[in-house]
């Protein structure tokens, strides 16, 4: 290589580094980005309209009302929309589902939710505009994300880029408190996943301490366990003897300590959150309250422990549960224990396909001039709807608005994150659906 060619290569690299945005978007993509920007004031108004309607999960009328607004948006872009009712006994509003069918590119599933944690009695101000940031009920979790999703589609629509694509959009009405039975509450989401190749979820975009953006293609399960112990009661003076044994409280303590000693590994946690023990011990899960009767001079007959369990892969979960059952079964004399498990959210295990999807999103972001997107540590992202689709298709979450204080009195959102998020998402969707 001659020195002049070398110099040309260096120059080209320097130019690319200083003008990443202009160089990397195609003409259509630039039109899409421009369309997002043109609608930014409109997007903020749409956000305000939906945020001002209280849609706490248990406020079914409010959830439906928000759904009606989003449905009209999707109707106007040529989607087939329907409202999915849940059985009345579930006491949930239902979900908004929208689809369009075409013959090109990847079939995408886009996920949002209509409900918030702020129920009707919440004293948090519904909408508090503050210039660059707004505060309000569900602004970042996730009415901002819903708007990002819709504005991305709106820009694609205006550029004619939705034509011949296959997209499913689902806005669930009970993400914050999933209705029971869960199989029914999430049947439509799972069905949509089975008919799609990839999923994008628009929960809030996360940021590193240093400011870099992050998205998630892996996260841990959520679930819990109940340990129930019974033992032979007797006079305390006889404890440790062959005839009396150790009682239910020592047995529970042995089991918990053995969990801690032999099970700790990366991405696995199993926190005991409540324990009751004595002659009689009861725990009520609905009120998260326990009571016990016992005396110092009596060997405990009953104990119960409630805990949670989180793991990153189904294999890790099965291995942990097997080892926990083994420990539980190795009872002290005259004691007997059982353990049961429930999994409320399946894990989203890290996969190559998930990592590639993040890479494509990061590339779209960089090409649009917004910088790279990193992978969020799976341990730090709370449970979400995307986990129900993860067993079927690769999925990426965190494409929504950027904010802080989700679920608290101080929930707020960066206004500019709507435009930024919509441009990134629209370009990614555009590329995936060619
Ligand atoms: Zn959420």
Short mmCIF file of C-alpha atoms and ligand atoms in Angstrom, two decimals:
data_model
loop_
_atom_site.label_atom_id
_atom_site.label_comp_id
_atom_site.label_asym_id
_atom_site.label_seq_id
_atom_site.Cartn_x
_atom_site.Cartn_y
_atom_site.Cartn_z
CA UNK A 1 0.00 0.00 0.00
CA UNK A 2 1.43 3.39 -0.98
CA UNK A 3 1.56 6.23 1.50
CA UNK A 4 -0.95 8.30 -0.50
CA UNK A 5 -3.53 5.50 -0.39
CA UNK A 6 -2.86 5.09 3.31
CA UNK A 7 -3.42 8.81 3.82
CA UNK A 8 -6.70 8.59 1.87
CA UNK A 9 -7.85 5.71 4.08
CA UNK A 10 -7.05 7.67 7.23
CA UNK A 11 -8.83 10.72 5.85
CA UNK A 12 -11.92 8.69 4.98
CA UNK A 13 -11.93 7.22 8.49
CA UNK A 14 -11.62 10.67 10.03
CA UNK A 15 -14.51 12.00 7.92
CA UNK A 16 -16.72 9.03 8.82
CA UNK A 17 -15.96 9.56 12.50
CA UNK A 18 -16.90 13.23 12.47
CA UNK A 19 -20.12 12.89 10.39
CA UNK A 20 -21.55 9.51 11.38
CA UNK A 21 -25.21 10.47 10.98
CA UNK A 22 -25.11 11.98 7.53
CA UNK A 23 -22.96 9.24 6.10
CA UNK A 24 -24.86 6.23 7.36
CA UNK A 25 -28.60 6.72 6.76
CA UNK A 26 -30.06 5.90 3.35
CA UNK A 27 -32.21 8.48 1.68
CA UNK A 28 -35.41 6.72 2.82
CA UNK A 29 -34.07 6.46 6.35
CA UNK A 30 -33.29 10.16 6.37
CA UNK A 31 -36.88 10.86 5.28
CA UNK A 32 -38.09 8.64 8.13
CA UNK A 33 -35.94 10.51 10.66
CA UNK A 34 -37.19 13.85 9.31
CA UNK A 35 -40.80 12.64 9.60
CA UNK A 36 -40.28 11.74 13.27
CA UNK A 37 -38.81 15.17 14.00
CA UNK A 38 -41.64 16.98 12.22
CA UNK A 39 -44.16 15.36 14.52
CA UNK A 40 -42.39 15.91 17.83
CA UNK A 41 -44.85 18.54 19.15
CA UNK A 42 -47.73 16.25 18.11
CA UNK A 43 -46.04 13.33 19.88
CA UNK A 44 -45.81 15.28 23.12
CA UNK A 45 -49.51 16.15 22.88
CA UNK A 46 -50.34 12.48 22.33
CA UNK A 47 -48.29 11.63 25.41
CA UNK A 48 -50.10 14.26 27.47
CA UNK A 49 -53.52 13.02 26.34
CA UNK A 50 -52.75 9.45 27.37
CA UNK A 51 -50.99 10.38 30.62
CA UNK A 52 -53.86 12.58 31.81
CA UNK A 53 -56.14 9.54 31.75
CA UNK A 54 -55.60 7.49 34.88
CA UNK A 55 -55.00 3.90 33.79
CA UNK A 56 -53.97 2.07 36.94
CA UNK A 57 -54.20 -1.66 36.22
CA UNK A 58 -57.37 -2.02 38.29
CA UNK A 59 -59.04 1.00 36.63
CA UNK A 60 -60.36 -0.95 33.65
CA UNK A 61 -62.32 2.00 32.24
CA UNK A 62 -59.18 4.15 32.17
CA UNK A 63 -57.09 1.40 30.58
CA UNK A 64 -59.75 1.02 27.86
CA UNK A 65 -59.84 4.77 27.29
CA UNK A 66 -56.07 4.90 26.71
CA UNK A 67 -56.49 1.88 24.44
CA UNK A 68 -59.14 3.70 22.41
CA UNK A 69 -56.73 6.57 21.69
CA UNK A 70 -53.90 4.27 20.63
CA UNK A 71 -56.30 2.16 18.57
CA UNK A 72 -57.36 5.20 16.53
CA UNK A 73 -53.68 5.93 15.81
CA UNK A 74 -53.12 2.39 14.54
CA UNK A 75 -56.38 2.40 12.55
CA UNK A 76 -55.27 5.53 10.75
CA UNK A 77 -52.06 3.80 9.68
CA UNK A 78 -53.94 0.91 8.08
CA UNK A 79 -53.57 -1.68 10.85
CA UNK A 80 -56.33 -4.20 11.58
CA UNK A 81 -57.15 -3.55 15.23
CA UNK A 82 -59.19 -5.41 17.82
CA UNK A 83 -59.82 -5.24 21.52
CA UNK A 84 -59.29 -8.55 23.33
CA UNK A 85 -61.61 -8.97 26.32
CA UNK A 86 -60.52 -10.96 29.37
CA UNK A 87 -62.96 -13.12 31.40
CA UNK A 88 -64.92 -10.88 33.85
CA UNK A 89 -63.62 -12.86 36.84
CA UNK A 90 -60.08 -11.73 35.98
CA UNK A 91 -61.04 -8.08 36.61
CA UNK A 92 -58.71 -6.74 33.92
CA UNK A 93 -59.44 -4.40 31.02
CA UNK A 94 -58.07 -6.59 28.22
CA UNK A 95 -55.54 -5.84 25.47
CA UNK A 96 -55.28 -3.88 22.24
CA UNK A 97 -53.99 -5.93 19.31
CA UNK A 98 -53.13 -4.56 15.86
CA UNK A 99 -51.76 -6.41 12.85
CA UNK A 100 -50.79 -5.86 9.26
CA UNK A 101 -49.67 -8.48 6.76
CA UNK A 102 -47.22 -8.34 3.91
CA UNK A 103 -44.71 -10.49 2.15
CA UNK A 104 -41.29 -9.00 2.89
CA UNK A 105 -38.71 -8.97 5.65
CA UNK A 106 -38.91 -10.17 9.21
CA UNK A 107 -42.29 -10.46 10.93
CA UNK A 108 -42.06 -8.20 13.98
CA UNK A 109 -43.96 -8.10 17.23
CA UNK A 110 -43.99 -4.69 18.96
CA UNK A 111 -44.95 -4.61 22.65
CA UNK A 112 -46.29 -1.89 24.93
CA UNK A 113 -48.69 -1.67 27.87
CA UNK A 114 -51.64 0.61 28.62
CA UNK A 115 -51.73 0.31 32.40
CA UNK A 116 -49.59 1.98 35.07
CA UNK A 117 -48.96 1.32 38.76
CA UNK A 118 -50.80 4.55 39.61
CA UNK A 119 -54.33 3.57 40.64
CA UNK A 120 -57.23 6.05 40.86
CA UNK A 121 -56.50 6.90 44.49
CA UNK A 122 -52.90 7.89 43.68
CA UNK A 123 -51.98 11.37 44.83
CA UNK A 124 -49.24 11.73 42.19
CA UNK A 125 -49.96 14.62 39.86
CA UNK A 126 -51.18 13.15 36.55
CA UNK A 127 -49.18 15.49 34.31
CA UNK A 128 -46.61 18.08 35.28
CA UNK A 129 -44.80 19.64 32.32
CA UNK A 130 -41.41 21.05 33.19
CA UNK A 131 -39.67 21.95 29.94
CA UNK A 132 -37.03 19.39 29.10
CA UNK A 133 -38.47 16.81 31.47
CA UNK A 134 -42.04 15.98 32.40
CA UNK A 135 -43.36 14.33 35.52
CA UNK A 136 -46.49 12.28 35.70
CA UNK A 137 -48.27 8.99 36.19
CA UNK A 138 -46.60 6.44 33.95
CA UNK A 139 -44.72 8.95 31.76
CA UNK A 140 -41.69 6.68 31.44
CA UNK A 141 -43.36 3.37 32.41
CA UNK A 142 -44.55 3.32 29.84
CA UNK A 143 -46.78 5.82 28.14
CA UNK A 144 -43.66 7.51 26.76
CA UNK A 145 -42.61 4.15 25.29
CA UNK A 146 -46.04 3.66 23.73
CA UNK A 147 -45.65 7.03 22.00
CA UNK A 148 -42.13 6.09 20.82
CA UNK A 149 -43.61 2.93 19.28
CA UNK A 150 -46.48 4.78 17.59
CA UNK A 151 -44.32 7.65 16.32
CA UNK A 152 -41.84 5.19 14.81
CA UNK A 153 -44.71 3.52 12.95
CA UNK A 154 -46.18 6.91 12.00
CA UNK A 155 -42.89 7.98 10.39
CA UNK A 156 -42.53 4.67 8.55
CA UNK A 157 -46.11 5.03 7.37
CA UNK A 158 -45.56 8.53 6.05
CA UNK A 159 -42.49 7.33 4.11
CA UNK A 160 -44.51 4.46 2.62
CA UNK A 161 -42.23 2.02 4.43
CA UNK A 162 -44.98 0.02 6.15
CA UNK A 163 -46.21 -1.30 2.80
CA UNK A 164 -45.87 -5.08 2.42
CA UNK A 165 -44.53 -5.56 5.98
CA UNK A 166 -45.88 -7.98 8.59
CA UNK A 167 -46.23 -6.34 12.00
CA UNK A 168 -48.13 -7.22 15.16
CA UNK A 169 -48.55 -4.64 17.87
CA UNK A 170 -49.85 -5.54 21.30
CA UNK A 171 -50.59 -3.17 24.14
CA UNK A 172 -51.41 -5.25 27.20
CA UNK A 173 -53.80 -3.84 29.80
CA UNK A 174 -52.34 -5.53 32.86
CA UNK A 175 -48.55 -5.53 32.65
CA UNK A 176 -48.09 -4.14 36.14
CA UNK A 177 -50.40 -6.73 37.74
CA UNK A 178 -50.86 -9.62 35.37
CA UNK A 179 -54.36 -11.10 35.61
CA UNK A 180 -54.98 -14.68 36.74
CA UNK A 181 -54.84 -17.25 35.34
CA UNK A 182 -51.69 -16.05 33.68
CA UNK A 183 -51.98 -18.53 30.78
CA UNK A 184 -55.22 -16.79 29.78
CA UNK A 185 -53.94 -13.26 30.47
CA UNK A 186 -50.88 -13.82 28.23
CA UNK A 187 -52.39 -16.16 25.60
CA UNK A 188 -52.69 -13.39 22.97
CA UNK A 189 -49.13 -12.21 23.56
CA UNK A 190 -47.80 -15.77 23.21
CA UNK A 191 -49.91 -16.35 20.09
CA UNK A 192 -48.54 -13.15 18.53
CA UNK A 193 -45.00 -14.28 19.36
CA UNK A 194 -45.54 -17.61 17.64
CA UNK A 195 -46.60 -15.76 14.49
CA UNK A 196 -43.54 -13.47 14.53
CA UNK A 197 -39.77 -13.72 13.97
CA UNK A 198 -38.55 -11.05 16.40
CA UNK A 199 -39.99 -8.92 19.21
CA UNK A 200 -39.22 -5.34 20.19
CA UNK A 201 -40.50 -4.04 23.53
CA UNK A 202 -40.75 -0.37 24.38
CA UNK A 203 -40.25 -0.30 28.14
CA UNK A 204 -38.08 2.59 29.32
CA UNK A 205 -34.63 2.96 27.86
CA UNK A 206 -31.94 2.58 30.53
CA UNK A 207 -28.79 4.64 30.89
CA UNK A 208 -25.43 3.90 32.44
CA UNK A 209 -24.04 6.17 35.12
CA UNK A 210 -21.77 7.70 32.50
CA UNK A 211 -24.75 8.42 30.23
CA UNK A 212 -24.47 5.61 27.64
CA UNK A 213 -27.71 3.94 26.62
CA UNK A 214 -28.56 0.31 27.24
CA UNK A 215 -31.15 -2.21 26.07
CA UNK A 216 -31.93 -5.75 27.24
CA UNK A 217 -31.93 -9.03 25.37
CA UNK A 218 -31.62 -11.13 28.52
CA UNK A 219 -33.20 -10.96 31.93
CA UNK A 220 -33.91 -13.17 34.86
CA UNK A 221 -37.06 -15.05 35.74
CA UNK A 222 -39.31 -13.96 38.57
CA UNK A 223 -40.98 -16.38 40.91
CA UNK A 224 -40.99 -17.74 44.40
CA UNK A 225 -40.93 -20.68 46.75
CA UNK A 226 -42.65 -21.83 49.91
CA UNK A 227 -40.84 -24.00 52.44
CA UNK A 228 -43.09 -25.84 54.88
CA UNK A 229 -41.54 -27.64 57.85
CA UNK A 230 -43.14 -29.87 60.48
CA UNK A 231 -41.39 -31.55 63.39
CA UNK A 232 -42.09 -33.52 66.57
CA UNK A 233 -43.11 -31.21 69.41
CA UNK A 234 -41.89 -31.84 72.94
CA UNK A 235 -40.43 -30.32 76.10
CA UNK A 236 -37.56 -27.99 75.33
CA UNK A 237 -35.36 -29.86 77.81
CA UNK A 238 -35.32 -32.80 75.41
CA UNK A 239 -34.18 -30.91 72.31
CA UNK A 240 -31.19 -32.53 70.49
CA UNK A 241 -32.09 -35.92 71.95
CA UNK A 242 -32.73 -39.04 69.89
CA UNK A 243 -36.41 -39.10 70.84
CA UNK A 244 -37.20 -35.37 70.34
CA UNK A 245 -34.95 -34.22 67.55
CA UNK A 246 -34.40 -30.54 66.82
CA UNK A 247 -37.78 -29.05 66.02
CA UNK A 248 -39.12 -27.18 63.00
CA UNK A 249 -37.22 -23.93 63.51
CA UNK A 250 -33.79 -25.58 63.58
CA UNK A 251 -34.79 -27.57 60.52
CA UNK A 252 -35.83 -24.41 58.66
CA UNK A 253 -32.57 -22.74 59.71
CA UNK A 254 -30.53 -25.73 58.50
CA UNK A 255 -32.22 -25.64 55.12
CA UNK A 256 -31.79 -21.89 54.63
CA UNK A 257 -28.18 -21.94 55.70
CA UNK A 258 -27.46 -24.83 53.37
CA UNK A 259 -29.08 -22.92 50.47
CA UNK A 260 -26.74 -20.02 51.19
CA UNK A 261 -23.66 -22.24 51.56
CA UNK A 262 -24.08 -24.41 48.51
CA UNK A 263 -26.14 -22.56 45.89
CA UNK A 264 -24.69 -19.11 45.33
CA UNK A 265 -23.58 -18.56 41.73
CA UNK A 266 -23.78 -15.69 39.20
CA UNK A 267 -27.30 -14.61 38.14
CA UNK A 268 -29.00 -16.84 40.73
CA UNK A 269 -30.72 -15.39 43.81
CA UNK A 270 -33.10 -16.96 46.33
CA UNK A 271 -34.01 -14.48 49.03
CA UNK A 272 -36.15 -15.62 51.99
CA UNK A 273 -38.53 -12.71 52.58
CA UNK A 274 -40.62 -13.94 55.50
CA UNK A 275 -40.43 -16.69 58.12
CA UNK A 276 -42.86 -17.87 60.80
CA UNK A 277 -42.28 -20.70 63.25
CA UNK A 278 -43.46 -22.08 66.58
CA UNK A 279 -46.02 -24.55 67.84
CA UNK A 280 -48.43 -23.13 65.29
CA UNK A 281 -47.36 -20.95 62.36
CA UNK A 282 -49.46 -19.50 59.59
CA UNK A 283 -48.59 -17.21 56.69
CA UNK A 284 -51.18 -15.43 54.55
CA UNK A 285 -49.77 -14.65 51.09
CA UNK A 286 -52.52 -12.16 50.12
CA UNK A 287 -51.75 -9.82 53.00
CA UNK A 288 -48.07 -10.87 53.23
CA UNK A 289 -48.62 -11.35 56.94
CA UNK A 290 -47.79 -14.22 59.25
CA UNK A 291 -48.55 -15.19 62.82
CA UNK A 292 -47.12 -17.76 65.15
CA UNK A 293 -47.74 -19.17 68.59
CA UNK A 294 -44.85 -20.73 70.48
CA UNK A 295 -43.22 -20.92 73.90
CA UNK A 296 -39.57 -21.00 74.90
CA UNK A 297 -40.00 -24.30 76.66
CA UNK A 298 -41.64 -26.13 73.74
CA UNK A 299 -39.85 -27.59 70.70
CA UNK A 300 -41.29 -25.91 67.60
CA UNK A 301 -43.73 -28.01 65.60
CA UNK A 302 -44.21 -25.79 62.51
CA UNK A 303 -42.29 -23.34 60.38
CA UNK A 304 -42.92 -21.71 57.04
CA UNK A 305 -40.60 -19.63 54.89
CA UNK A 306 -41.52 -17.58 51.81
CA UNK A 307 -38.85 -16.52 49.37
CA UNK A 308 -38.23 -15.48 45.81
CA UNK A 309 -36.08 -17.12 43.16
CA UNK A 310 -34.53 -15.60 40.06
CA UNK A 311 -32.42 -17.30 37.40
CA UNK A 312 -31.16 -16.44 33.93
CA UNK A 313 -31.77 -19.69 32.06
CA UNK A 314 -34.32 -22.48 32.39
CA UNK A 315 -31.40 -24.89 32.90
CA UNK A 316 -30.04 -22.82 35.79
CA UNK A 317 -33.52 -22.73 37.33
CA UNK A 318 -33.98 -26.51 37.08
CA UNK A 319 -30.54 -27.15 38.54
CA UNK A 320 -31.15 -24.78 41.46
CA UNK A 321 -34.57 -26.25 42.21
CA UNK A 322 -33.21 -29.80 42.13
CA UNK A 323 -30.45 -28.90 44.59
CA UNK A 324 -32.93 -27.06 46.85
CA UNK A 325 -35.22 -30.11 46.91
CA UNK A 326 -32.24 -32.29 47.78
CA UNK A 327 -31.32 -30.05 50.72
CA UNK A 328 -34.93 -29.93 51.89
CA UNK A 329 -35.21 -33.73 51.77
CA UNK A 330 -32.12 -34.31 53.97
CA UNK A 331 -34.17 -33.80 57.13
CA UNK A 332 -32.92 -33.70 60.70
CA UNK A 333 -34.40 -36.49 62.90
CA UNK A 334 -38.17 -36.21 63.46
CA UNK A 335 -38.53 -33.27 61.05
CA UNK A 336 -40.01 -33.21 57.59
CA UNK A 337 -39.98 -30.42 55.03
CA UNK A 338 -41.41 -29.76 51.58
CA UNK A 339 -40.71 -26.99 49.11
CA UNK A 340 -42.88 -25.75 46.24
CA UNK A 341 -42.00 -23.31 43.46
CA UNK A 342 -43.91 -20.92 41.22
CA UNK A 343 -42.52 -19.14 38.18
CA UNK A 344 -44.42 -15.93 37.41
CA UNK A 345 -42.12 -14.73 34.60
CA UNK A 346 -39.96 -17.13 32.58
CA UNK A 347 -36.31 -16.15 32.14
CA UNK A 348 -35.10 -14.54 28.94
CA UNK A 349 -31.85 -16.41 28.47
CA UNK A 350 -29.07 -14.64 26.55
CA UNK A 351 -28.78 -15.94 22.97
CA UNK A 352 -26.68 -15.21 19.91
CA UNK A 353 -29.80 -14.02 18.08
CA UNK A 354 -30.64 -11.64 20.92
CA UNK A 355 -27.12 -10.22 20.86
CA UNK A 356 -27.34 -9.72 17.08
CA UNK A 357 -30.65 -7.88 17.46
CA UNK A 358 -29.04 -5.52 20.00
CA UNK A 359 -26.14 -5.00 17.58
CA UNK A 360 -28.55 -4.01 14.83
CA UNK A 361 -30.32 -1.62 17.17
CA UNK A 362 -27.00 -0.13 18.26
CA UNK A 363 -25.99 0.28 14.62
CA UNK A 364 -29.28 2.03 13.80
CA UNK A 365 -28.70 4.35 16.76
CA UNK A 366 -25.14 5.15 15.70
CA UNK A 367 -26.12 5.66 12.08
CA UNK A 368 -28.72 8.17 13.26
CA UNK A 369 -26.05 9.99 15.27
CA UNK A 370 -27.12 8.87 18.77
CA UNK A 371 -24.21 6.68 19.80
CA UNK A 372 -23.97 2.98 20.59
CA UNK A 373 -26.38 1.00 22.77
CA UNK A 374 -24.89 -1.45 25.23
CA UNK A 375 -26.30 -4.57 26.85
CA UNK A 376 -27.90 -4.06 30.24
CA UNK A 377 -26.86 -6.47 33.01
CA UNK A 378 -29.73 -9.00 33.19
CA UNK A 379 -29.71 -8.77 36.99
CA UNK A 380 -30.75 -5.11 36.95
CA UNK A 381 -33.85 -5.12 34.78
CA UNK A 382 -37.15 -5.93 36.49
CA UNK A 383 -39.66 -8.42 35.13
CA UNK A 384 -41.63 -7.49 32.01
CA UNK A 385 -44.08 -8.72 29.39
CA UNK A 386 -41.30 -9.43 26.89
CA UNK A 387 -40.35 -12.44 28.99
CA UNK A 388 -43.52 -14.24 27.93
CA UNK A 389 -42.45 -14.09 24.27
CA UNK A 390 -38.75 -14.79 24.90
CA UNK A 391 -39.20 -18.59 24.96
CA UNK A 392 -40.40 -18.39 21.32
CA UNK A 393 -38.47 -15.64 19.53
CA UNK A 394 -35.46 -13.34 20.04
CA UNK A 395 -36.58 -10.16 21.77
CA UNK A 396 -35.11 -6.80 22.68
CA UNK A 397 -36.50 -4.51 25.38
CA UNK A 398 -35.75 -0.95 26.43
CA UNK A 399 -36.62 0.85 23.18
CA UNK A 400 -38.88 3.29 24.99
CA UNK A 401 -38.53 6.72 26.54
CA UNK A 402 -35.78 7.63 28.97
CA UNK A 403 -36.69 8.64 32.50
CA UNK A 404 -36.27 7.91 36.16
CA UNK A 405 -38.26 7.11 39.28
CA UNK A 406 -40.57 4.59 37.61
CA UNK A 407 -43.39 3.44 39.94
CA UNK A 408 -42.66 6.26 42.44
CA UNK A 409 -44.07 9.71 43.20
CA UNK A 410 -41.19 11.15 41.19
CA UNK A 411 -41.60 9.27 37.93
CA UNK A 412 -40.37 11.56 35.16
CA UNK A 413 -39.21 11.46 31.56
CA UNK A 414 -36.81 13.26 29.25
CA UNK A 415 -38.95 14.84 26.51
CA UNK A 416 -36.22 14.55 23.86
CA UNK A 417 -36.06 10.81 24.42
CA UNK A 418 -39.35 10.38 22.52
CA UNK A 419 -37.93 11.75 19.28
CA UNK A 420 -34.59 10.00 19.74
CA UNK A 421 -36.25 6.68 20.59
CA UNK A 422 -38.71 6.90 17.69
CA UNK A 423 -35.94 7.59 15.16
CA UNK A 424 -33.82 4.70 16.41
CA UNK A 425 -36.78 2.32 16.49
CA UNK A 426 -38.10 3.38 13.09
CA UNK A 427 -34.73 2.81 11.44
CA UNK A 428 -34.34 -0.57 13.11
CA UNK A 429 -37.87 -1.62 12.10
CA UNK A 430 -37.22 -0.37 8.57
CA UNK A 431 -34.05 -2.44 8.24
CA UNK A 432 -35.57 -5.56 9.74
CA UNK A 433 -38.61 -5.44 7.48
CA UNK A 434 -36.79 -5.06 4.11
ZN1 LIG B 1 -43.68 -1.09 32.27
#
